[in-house]
PDB file of C-alpha atoms in Angstrom:
ATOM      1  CA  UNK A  29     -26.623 -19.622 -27.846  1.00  0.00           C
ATOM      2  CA  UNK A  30     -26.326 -21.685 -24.605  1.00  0.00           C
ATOM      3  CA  UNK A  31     -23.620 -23.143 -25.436  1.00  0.00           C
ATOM      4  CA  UNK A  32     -22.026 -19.762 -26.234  1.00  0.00           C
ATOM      5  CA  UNK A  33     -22.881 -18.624 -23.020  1.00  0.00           C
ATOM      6  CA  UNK A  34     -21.293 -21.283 -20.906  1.00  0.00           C
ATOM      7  CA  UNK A  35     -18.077 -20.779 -23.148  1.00  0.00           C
ATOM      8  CA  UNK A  36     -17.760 -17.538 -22.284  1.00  0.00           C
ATOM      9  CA  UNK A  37     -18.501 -18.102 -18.623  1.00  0.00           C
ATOM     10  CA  UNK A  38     -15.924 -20.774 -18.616  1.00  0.00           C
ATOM     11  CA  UNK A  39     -13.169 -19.309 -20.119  1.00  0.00           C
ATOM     12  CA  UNK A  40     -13.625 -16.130 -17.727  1.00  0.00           C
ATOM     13  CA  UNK A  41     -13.502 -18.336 -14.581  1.00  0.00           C
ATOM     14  CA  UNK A  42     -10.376 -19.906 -16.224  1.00  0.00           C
ATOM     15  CA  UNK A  43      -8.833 -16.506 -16.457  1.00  0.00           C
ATOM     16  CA  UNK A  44      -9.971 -15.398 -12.748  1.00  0.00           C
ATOM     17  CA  UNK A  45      -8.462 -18.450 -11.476  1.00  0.00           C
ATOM     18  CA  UNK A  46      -5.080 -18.098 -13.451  1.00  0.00           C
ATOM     19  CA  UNK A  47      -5.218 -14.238 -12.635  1.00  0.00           C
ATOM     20  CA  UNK A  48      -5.297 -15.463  -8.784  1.00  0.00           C
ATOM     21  CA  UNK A  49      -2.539 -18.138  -9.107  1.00  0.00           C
ATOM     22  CA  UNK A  50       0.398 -16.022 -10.574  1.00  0.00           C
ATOM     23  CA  UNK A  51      -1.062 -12.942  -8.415  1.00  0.00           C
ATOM     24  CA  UNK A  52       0.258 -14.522  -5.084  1.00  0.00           C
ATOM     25  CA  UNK A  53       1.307 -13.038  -2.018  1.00  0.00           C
ATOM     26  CA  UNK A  54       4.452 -12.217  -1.332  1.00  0.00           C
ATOM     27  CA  UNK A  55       5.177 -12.354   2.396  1.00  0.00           C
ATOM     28  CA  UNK A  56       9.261 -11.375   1.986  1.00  0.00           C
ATOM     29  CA  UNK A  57       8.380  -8.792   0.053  1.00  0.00           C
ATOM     30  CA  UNK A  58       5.893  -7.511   2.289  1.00  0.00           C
ATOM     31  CA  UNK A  59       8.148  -8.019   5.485  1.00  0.00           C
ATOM     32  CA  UNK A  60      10.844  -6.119   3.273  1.00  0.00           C
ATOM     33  CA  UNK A  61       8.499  -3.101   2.309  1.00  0.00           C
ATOM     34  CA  UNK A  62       7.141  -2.664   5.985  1.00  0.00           C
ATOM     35  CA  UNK A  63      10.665  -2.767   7.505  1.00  0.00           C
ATOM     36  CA  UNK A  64      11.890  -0.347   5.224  1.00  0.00           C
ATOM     37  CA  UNK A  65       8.936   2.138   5.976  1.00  0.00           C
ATOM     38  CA  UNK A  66       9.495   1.662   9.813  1.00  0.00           C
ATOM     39  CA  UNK A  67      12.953   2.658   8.678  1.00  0.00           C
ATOM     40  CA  UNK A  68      11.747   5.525   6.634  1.00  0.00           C
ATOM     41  CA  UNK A  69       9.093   6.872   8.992  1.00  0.00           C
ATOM     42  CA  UNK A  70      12.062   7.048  11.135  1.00  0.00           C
ATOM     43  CA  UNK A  71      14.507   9.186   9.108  1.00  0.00           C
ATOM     44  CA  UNK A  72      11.891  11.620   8.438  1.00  0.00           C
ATOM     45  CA  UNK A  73      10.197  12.032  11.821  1.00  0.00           C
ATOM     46  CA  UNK A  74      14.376  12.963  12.385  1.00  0.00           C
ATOM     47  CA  UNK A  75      14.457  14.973   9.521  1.00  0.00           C
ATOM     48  CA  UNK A  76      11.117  17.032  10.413  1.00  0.00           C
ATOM     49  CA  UNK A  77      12.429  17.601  13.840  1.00  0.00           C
ATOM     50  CA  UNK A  78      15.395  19.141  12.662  1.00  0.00           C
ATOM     51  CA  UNK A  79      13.503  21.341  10.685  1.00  0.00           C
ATOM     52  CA  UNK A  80      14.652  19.733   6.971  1.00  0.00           C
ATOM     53  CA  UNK A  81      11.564  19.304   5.082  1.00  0.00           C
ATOM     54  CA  UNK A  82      13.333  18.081   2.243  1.00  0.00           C
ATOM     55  CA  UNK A  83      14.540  15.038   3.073  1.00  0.00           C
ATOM     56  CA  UNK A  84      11.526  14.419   5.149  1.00  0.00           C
ATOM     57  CA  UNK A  85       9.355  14.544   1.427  1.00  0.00           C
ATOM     58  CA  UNK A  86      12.415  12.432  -0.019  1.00  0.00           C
ATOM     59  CA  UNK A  87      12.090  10.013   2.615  1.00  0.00           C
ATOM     60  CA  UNK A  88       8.421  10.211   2.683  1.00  0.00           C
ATOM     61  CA  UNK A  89       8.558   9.714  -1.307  1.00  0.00           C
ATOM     62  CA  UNK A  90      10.595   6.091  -0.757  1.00  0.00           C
ATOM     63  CA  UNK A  91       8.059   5.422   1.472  1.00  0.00           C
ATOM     64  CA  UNK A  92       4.913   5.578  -1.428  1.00  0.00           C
ATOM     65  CA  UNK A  93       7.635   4.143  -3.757  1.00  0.00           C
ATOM     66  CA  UNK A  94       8.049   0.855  -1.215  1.00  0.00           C
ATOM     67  CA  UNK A  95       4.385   0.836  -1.251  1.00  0.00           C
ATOM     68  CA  UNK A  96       3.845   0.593  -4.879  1.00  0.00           C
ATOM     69  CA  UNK A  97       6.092  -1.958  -5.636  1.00  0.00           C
ATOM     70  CA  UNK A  98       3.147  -4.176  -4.172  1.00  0.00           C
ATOM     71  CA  UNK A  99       0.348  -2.784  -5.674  1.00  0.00           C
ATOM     72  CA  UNK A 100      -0.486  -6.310  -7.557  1.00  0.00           C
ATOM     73  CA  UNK A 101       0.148  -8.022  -4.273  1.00  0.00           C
ATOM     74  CA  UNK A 102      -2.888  -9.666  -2.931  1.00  0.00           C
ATOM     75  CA  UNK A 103      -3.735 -10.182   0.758  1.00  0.00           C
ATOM     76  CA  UNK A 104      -2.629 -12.843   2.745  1.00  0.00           C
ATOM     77  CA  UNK A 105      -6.328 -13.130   4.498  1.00  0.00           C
ATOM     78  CA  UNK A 106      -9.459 -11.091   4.615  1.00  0.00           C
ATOM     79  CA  UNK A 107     -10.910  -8.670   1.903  1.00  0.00           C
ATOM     80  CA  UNK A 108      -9.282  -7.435  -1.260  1.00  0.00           C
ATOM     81  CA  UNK A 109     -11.462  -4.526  -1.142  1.00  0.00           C
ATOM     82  CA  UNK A 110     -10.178  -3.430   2.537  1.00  0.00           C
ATOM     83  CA  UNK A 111      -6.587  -4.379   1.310  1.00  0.00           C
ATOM     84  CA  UNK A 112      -6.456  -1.652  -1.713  1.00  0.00           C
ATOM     85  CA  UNK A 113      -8.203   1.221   0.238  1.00  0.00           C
ATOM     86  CA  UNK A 114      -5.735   1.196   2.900  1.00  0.00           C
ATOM     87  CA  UNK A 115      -2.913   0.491   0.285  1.00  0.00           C
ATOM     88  CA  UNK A 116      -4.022   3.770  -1.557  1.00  0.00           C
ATOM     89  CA  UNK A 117      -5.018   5.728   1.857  1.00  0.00           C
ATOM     90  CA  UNK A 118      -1.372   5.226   2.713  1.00  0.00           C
ATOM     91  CA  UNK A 119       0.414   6.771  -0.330  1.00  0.00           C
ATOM     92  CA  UNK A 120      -2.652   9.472  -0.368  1.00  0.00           C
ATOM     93  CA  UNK A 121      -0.927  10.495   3.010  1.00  0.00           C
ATOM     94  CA  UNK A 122       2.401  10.167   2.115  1.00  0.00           C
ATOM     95  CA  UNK A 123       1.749  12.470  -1.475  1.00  0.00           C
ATOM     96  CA  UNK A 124      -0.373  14.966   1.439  1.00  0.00           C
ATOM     97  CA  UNK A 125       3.351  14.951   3.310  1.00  0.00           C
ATOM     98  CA  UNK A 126       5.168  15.670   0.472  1.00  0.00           C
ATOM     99  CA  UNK A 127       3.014  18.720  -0.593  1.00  0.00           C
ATOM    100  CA  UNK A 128       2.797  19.755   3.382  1.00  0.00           C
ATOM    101  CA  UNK A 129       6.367  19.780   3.133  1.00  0.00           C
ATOM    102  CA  UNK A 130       6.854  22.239   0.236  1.00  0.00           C
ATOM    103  CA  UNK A 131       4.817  24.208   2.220  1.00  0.00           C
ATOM    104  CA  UNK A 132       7.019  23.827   5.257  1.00  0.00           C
ATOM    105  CA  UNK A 133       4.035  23.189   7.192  1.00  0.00           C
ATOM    106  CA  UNK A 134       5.289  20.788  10.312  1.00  0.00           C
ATOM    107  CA  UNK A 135       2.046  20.173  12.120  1.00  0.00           C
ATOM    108  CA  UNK A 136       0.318  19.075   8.534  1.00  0.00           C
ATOM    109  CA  UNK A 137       3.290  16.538   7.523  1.00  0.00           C
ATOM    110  CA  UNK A 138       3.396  15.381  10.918  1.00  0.00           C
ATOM    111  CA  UNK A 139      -0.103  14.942  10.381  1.00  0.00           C
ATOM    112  CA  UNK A 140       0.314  12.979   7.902  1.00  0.00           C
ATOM    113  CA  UNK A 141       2.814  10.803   9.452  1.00  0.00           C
ATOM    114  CA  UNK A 142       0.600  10.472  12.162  1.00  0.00           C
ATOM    115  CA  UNK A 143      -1.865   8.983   9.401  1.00  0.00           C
ATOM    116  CA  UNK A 144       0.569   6.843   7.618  1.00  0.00           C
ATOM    117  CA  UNK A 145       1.207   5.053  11.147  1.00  0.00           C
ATOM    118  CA  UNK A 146      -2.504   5.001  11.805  1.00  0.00           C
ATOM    119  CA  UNK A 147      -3.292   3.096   8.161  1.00  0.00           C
ATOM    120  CA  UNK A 148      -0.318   0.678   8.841  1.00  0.00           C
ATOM    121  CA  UNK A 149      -1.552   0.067  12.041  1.00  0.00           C
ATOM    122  CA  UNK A 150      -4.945  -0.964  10.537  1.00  0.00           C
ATOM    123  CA  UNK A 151      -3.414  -3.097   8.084  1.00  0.00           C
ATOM    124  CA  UNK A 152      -1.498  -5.366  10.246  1.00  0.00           C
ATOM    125  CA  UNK A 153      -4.581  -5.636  12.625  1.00  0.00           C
ATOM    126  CA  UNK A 154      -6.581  -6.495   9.412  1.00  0.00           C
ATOM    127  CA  UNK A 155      -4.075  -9.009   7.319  1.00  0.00           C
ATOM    128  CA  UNK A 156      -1.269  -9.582   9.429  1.00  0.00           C
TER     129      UNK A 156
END
C-alpha cells in the first residue's frame, strides 16, 4: 500500500514538473500582445471619441483576443495566482466595454478602458 502511495506521488510530481517545463514563458509573445493592446487601446479611445462605438467593441474585442492567446502562459516572476486574476480581470473589462458599447454608453466603456489600463498597469508593476 506504501509503495502504491509513493507511486502515485511520484508520478504526479513527474507530471507537475513536465507540465511546468513545456508551459514556459514566452517573453516575445508577451512583448507582442502588450504592444498590440497599447496599439488597440489607442484606436478605440479614437474611435470612442468620435462617437463610433463599433469599432471601439471591435477593437476592444482584439484586445481580449491578444489576451487569450496567452492564457497557458505562465509568469515570468511572482505568483501564478496574482498572474490569472489580473489576466481574467482584464478581458472581464474588455467583455464590460463591449456590452457598454452596444449600449452606446461612453462614460461606462471609457470606464472600462480606464480599468483595462489600470489592470495592465498592475501587471507590469507585478511581473514585469
Amino acid at each position: 500500500m506504501k509503495k502504491r502511495f509513493y507511486l502515485v506521488v511520484a508520478v504526479l510530481a513527474l507530471l507537475l514538473v513536465t507540465t511546468q517545463v513545456f508551459a514556459q514563458y514566452n517573453r516575445n509573445a508577451v512583448v507582442s500582445v502588450m504592444r498590440s493592446n497599447v496599439r488597440l487601446l489607442g484606436e478605440a479611445n479614437a474611435a470612442l471619441n468620435a462617437g463610433d462605438f463599433y469599432t471601439t467593441g471591435l477593437k476592444l474585442m482584439e484586445l481580449a483576443e491578444g489576451m487569450k492567446t496567452l492564457e497557458q502562459t505562465p509568469p515570468p516572476r511572482g505568483s501564478r495566482a496574482e498572474w490569472n486574476r489580473i489576466y481574467n480581470e482584464l478581458i472581464a473589462a474588455a467583455f464590460r466595454g463591449i456590452g457598454a458599447c452596444g449600449e452606446e454608453d461612453a462614460q461606462k466603456v471609457q470606464a472600462e478602458i480606464a480599468n483595462i489600463i489600470a489592470l495592465r498597469n498592475e501587471g507590469h508593476r507585478r511581473f514585469r
